[in-house]
Coordinates of C-alpha atoms in Angstrom, one line a residue:
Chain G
X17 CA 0.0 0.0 0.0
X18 CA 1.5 3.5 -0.8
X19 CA -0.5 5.6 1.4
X20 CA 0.0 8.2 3.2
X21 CA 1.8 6.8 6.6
X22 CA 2.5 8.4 9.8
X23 CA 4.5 7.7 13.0
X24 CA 4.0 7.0 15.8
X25 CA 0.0 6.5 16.0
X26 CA -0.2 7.0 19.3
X27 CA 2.7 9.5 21.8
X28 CA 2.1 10.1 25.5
X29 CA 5.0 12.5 27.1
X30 CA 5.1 14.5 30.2
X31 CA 4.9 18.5 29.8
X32 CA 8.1 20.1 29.1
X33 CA 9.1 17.1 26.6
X34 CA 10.2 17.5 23.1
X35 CA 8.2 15.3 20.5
X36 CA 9.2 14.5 17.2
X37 CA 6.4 13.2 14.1
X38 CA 7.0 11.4 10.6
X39 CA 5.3 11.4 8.0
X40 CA 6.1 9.8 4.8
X41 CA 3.4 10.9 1.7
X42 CA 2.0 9.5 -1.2
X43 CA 5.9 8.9 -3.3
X44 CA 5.2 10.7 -6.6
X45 CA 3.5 13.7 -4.3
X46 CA 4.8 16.5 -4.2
X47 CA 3.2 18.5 -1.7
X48 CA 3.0 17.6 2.2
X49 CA 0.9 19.1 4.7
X50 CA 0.3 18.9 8.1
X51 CA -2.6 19.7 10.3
X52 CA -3.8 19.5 14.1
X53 CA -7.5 18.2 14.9
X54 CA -8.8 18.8 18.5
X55 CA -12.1 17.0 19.4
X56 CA -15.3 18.3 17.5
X57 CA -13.2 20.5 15.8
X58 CA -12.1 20.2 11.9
X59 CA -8.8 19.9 10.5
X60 CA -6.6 23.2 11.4
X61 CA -3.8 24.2 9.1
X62 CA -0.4 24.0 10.6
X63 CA 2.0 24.1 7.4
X64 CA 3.2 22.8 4.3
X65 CA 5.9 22.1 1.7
X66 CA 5.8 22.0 -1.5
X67 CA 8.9 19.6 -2.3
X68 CA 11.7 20.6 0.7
X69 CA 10.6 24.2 0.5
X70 CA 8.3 25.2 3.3
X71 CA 5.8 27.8 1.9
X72 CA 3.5 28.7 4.5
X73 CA 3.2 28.3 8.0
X74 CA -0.3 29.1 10.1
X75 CA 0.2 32.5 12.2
X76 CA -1.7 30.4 15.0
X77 CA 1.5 28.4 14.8
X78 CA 3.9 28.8 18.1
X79 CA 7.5 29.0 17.6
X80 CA 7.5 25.7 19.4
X81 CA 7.0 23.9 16.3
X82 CA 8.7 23.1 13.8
X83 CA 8.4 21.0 10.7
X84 CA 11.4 20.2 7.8
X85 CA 11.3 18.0 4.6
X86 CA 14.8 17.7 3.7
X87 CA 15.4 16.2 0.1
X88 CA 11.8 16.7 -0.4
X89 CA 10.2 13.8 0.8
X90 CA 9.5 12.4 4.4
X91 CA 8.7 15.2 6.9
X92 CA 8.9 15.4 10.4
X93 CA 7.5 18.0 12.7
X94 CA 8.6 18.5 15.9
X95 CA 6.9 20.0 19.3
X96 CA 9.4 21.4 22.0
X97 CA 8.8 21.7 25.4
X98 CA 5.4 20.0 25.3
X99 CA 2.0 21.9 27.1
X100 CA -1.4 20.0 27.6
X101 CA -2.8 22.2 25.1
X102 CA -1.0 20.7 22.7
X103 CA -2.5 16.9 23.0
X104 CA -4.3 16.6 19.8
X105 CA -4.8 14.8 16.8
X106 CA -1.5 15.7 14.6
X107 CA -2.6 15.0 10.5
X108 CA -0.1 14.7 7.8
X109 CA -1.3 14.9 4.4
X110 CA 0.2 15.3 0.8
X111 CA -1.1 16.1 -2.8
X112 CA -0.2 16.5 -6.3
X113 CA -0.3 19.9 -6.9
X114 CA -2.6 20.8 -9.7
X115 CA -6.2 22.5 -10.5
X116 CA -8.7 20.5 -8.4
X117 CA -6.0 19.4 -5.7
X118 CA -7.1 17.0 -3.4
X119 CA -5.6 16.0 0.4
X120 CA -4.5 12.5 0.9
X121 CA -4.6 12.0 4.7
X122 CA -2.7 9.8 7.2
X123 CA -3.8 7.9 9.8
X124 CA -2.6 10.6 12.0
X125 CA -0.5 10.7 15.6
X126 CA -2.5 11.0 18.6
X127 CA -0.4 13.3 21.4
X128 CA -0.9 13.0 24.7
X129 CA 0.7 15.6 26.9
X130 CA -0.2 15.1 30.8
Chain V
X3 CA -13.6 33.4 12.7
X4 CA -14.7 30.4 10.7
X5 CA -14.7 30.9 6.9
X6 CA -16.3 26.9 6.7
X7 CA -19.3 26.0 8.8
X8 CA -21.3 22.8 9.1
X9 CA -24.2 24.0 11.9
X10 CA -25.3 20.7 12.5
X11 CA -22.8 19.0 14.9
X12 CA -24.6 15.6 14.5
X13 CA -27.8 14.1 12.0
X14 CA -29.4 10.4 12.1
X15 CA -31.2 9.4 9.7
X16 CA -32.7 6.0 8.7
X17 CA -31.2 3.4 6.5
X18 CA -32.6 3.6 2.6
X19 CA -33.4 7.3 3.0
X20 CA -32.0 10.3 2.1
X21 CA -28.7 11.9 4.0
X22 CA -28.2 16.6 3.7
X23 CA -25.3 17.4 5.0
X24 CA -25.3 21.3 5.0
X25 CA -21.9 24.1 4.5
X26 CA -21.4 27.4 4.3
X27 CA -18.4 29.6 4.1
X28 CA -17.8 32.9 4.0
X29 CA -14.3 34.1 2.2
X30 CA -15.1 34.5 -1.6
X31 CA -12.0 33.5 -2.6
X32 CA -13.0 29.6 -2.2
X33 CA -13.6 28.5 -5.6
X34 CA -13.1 24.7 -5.1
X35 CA -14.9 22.3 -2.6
X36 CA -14.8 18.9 -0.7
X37 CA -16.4 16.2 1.0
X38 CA -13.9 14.0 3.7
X39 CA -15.5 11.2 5.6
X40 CA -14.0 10.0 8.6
X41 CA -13.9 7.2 10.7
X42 CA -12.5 7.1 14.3
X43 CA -8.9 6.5 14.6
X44 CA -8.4 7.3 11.2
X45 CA -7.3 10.2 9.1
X46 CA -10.1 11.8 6.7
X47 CA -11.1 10.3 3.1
X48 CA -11.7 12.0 0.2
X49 CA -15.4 11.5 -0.7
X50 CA -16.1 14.0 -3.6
X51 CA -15.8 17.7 -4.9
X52 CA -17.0 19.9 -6.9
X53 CA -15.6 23.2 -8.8
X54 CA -17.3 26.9 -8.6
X55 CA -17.8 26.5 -12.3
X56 CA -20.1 24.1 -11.4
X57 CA -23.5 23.6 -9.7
X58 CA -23.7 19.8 -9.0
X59 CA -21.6 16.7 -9.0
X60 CA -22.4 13.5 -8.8
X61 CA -20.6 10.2 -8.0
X62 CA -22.8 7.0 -7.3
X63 CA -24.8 7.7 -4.2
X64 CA -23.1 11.0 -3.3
X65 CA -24.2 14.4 -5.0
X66 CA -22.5 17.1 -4.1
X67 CA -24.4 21.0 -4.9
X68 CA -23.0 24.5 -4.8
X69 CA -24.8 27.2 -4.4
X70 CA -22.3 30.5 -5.1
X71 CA -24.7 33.3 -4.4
X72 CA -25.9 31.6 -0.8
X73 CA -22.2 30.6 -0.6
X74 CA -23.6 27.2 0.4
X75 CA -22.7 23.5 -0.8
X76 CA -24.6 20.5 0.4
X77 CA -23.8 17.0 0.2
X78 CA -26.7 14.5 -0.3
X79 CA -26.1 10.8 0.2
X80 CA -28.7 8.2 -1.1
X81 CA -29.5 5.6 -0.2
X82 CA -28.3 6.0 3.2
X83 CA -26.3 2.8 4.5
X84 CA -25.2 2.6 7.9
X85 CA -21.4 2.1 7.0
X86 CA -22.0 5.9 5.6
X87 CA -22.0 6.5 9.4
X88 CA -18.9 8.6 10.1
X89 CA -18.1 12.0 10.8
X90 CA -17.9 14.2 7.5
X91 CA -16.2 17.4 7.0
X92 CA -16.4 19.9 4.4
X93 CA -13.5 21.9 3.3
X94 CA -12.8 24.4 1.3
X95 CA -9.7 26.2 -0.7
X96 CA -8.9 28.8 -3.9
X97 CA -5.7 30.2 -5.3
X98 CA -3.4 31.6 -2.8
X99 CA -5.4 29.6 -0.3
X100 CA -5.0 26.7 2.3
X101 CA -7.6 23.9 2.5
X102 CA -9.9 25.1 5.0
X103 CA -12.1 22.6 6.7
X104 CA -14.8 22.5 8.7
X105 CA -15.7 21.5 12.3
X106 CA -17.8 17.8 10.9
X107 CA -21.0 16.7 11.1
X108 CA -21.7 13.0 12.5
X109 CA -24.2 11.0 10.5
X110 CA -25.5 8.0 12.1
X111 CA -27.1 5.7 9.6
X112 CA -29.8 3.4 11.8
X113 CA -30.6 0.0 10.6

């Protein structure tokens, strides 16, 4: 199968913790995105790359985060110094960029922070 | 400020009959729409879409309509099956802007 994949599924760490996420798209993608999903809330934009080049970033986004794609495939984004507001769903998607784009979606990586 | 709303946090509707899912959204830059289903513990699928040059798409049971002036898109399932129980998201994007979903609707399907 050459889904979308995502690791770990699941990440419990203790506040204060550095947490790193992959994420390893659809191969002949070449956009990768990644999004946080909170309970009863939608998808929230978080980033993206289009190849290793990282063209937007949300505003929302604290400088706690950050996210790479070296070589312009796998990604990883990483969360420093963890805070309970930041358990969520973390979503990693990637497209082919062209006119009617659509999102291909992990499985995501559930983060627990306690 | 949401730019994509779903106002009905939940909907159940018998199996065999008809499933409206409602959206709006405000930014009229959006000129290109989607349907994602999701299951628990898993990431959103693509269901369908449809284009602003465009009033209505259809695939199988799914129909998806857009309504530019109300700035409203519905999604219509039929027949309903309960394996279309899920939580579906609309989303939303145009040139120079991010896929914006959503916060779901959960459809239950009863037998």
């Amino acid at each position: 199968d050459t889904g979308v994949s995502q690791n770990p599924r699941h990440k419990i760490t203790k506040r204060g913790q550095n947490v790193t996420f992959r994420c390893d798209p659809i191969s002949e993608h070449n956009r990768l995105y990644w999004y946080r999903q909170t309970l009863g809330q939608g998808p929230e934009f978080l980033t993206y790359f289009q190849n290793e080049a990282q063209l937007e970033k949300s505003r929302l986004l604290s400088d706690r985060f950050s996210a790479e794609r070296p070589k312009g495939s796998f990604s990883t984004l990483e969360i420093q110094r963890t805070e309970q507001g930041d358990s969520a769903m973390y979503l990693c998607a990637s497209s082919l960029f062209a006119t009617n784009e659509k999102l291909f979606f992990g499985s995501g990586t559930q983060l627990s922070v306690l | 400020d949401q730019q994509v709303k779903q106002n009905s946090p939940s909907l159940s509707v018998q199996e065999g009959r008809i499933s409206i899912l409602n959206c709006d959204y405000t930014n009229s830059m959006f000129d290109y729409f989607l349907w994602y289903k999701k299951y628990p513990a898993e990431g959103p699928t693509f269901l369908i879409s449809i284009s602003s040059i465009k009033d209505k798409n259809e695939d199988g049971r799914f129909t998806v309509f857009l309504n530019k002036s109300a700035k409203h898109l519905s999604l219509h399932i039929v027949p309903s099956q309960p394996g279309d129980s899920a939580v579906y998201f609309c989303a939303a994007t145009g040139y120079g802007q991010n896929f914006v979903f959503g916060p779901g609707t959960r459809l239950s399907v009863l037998p």
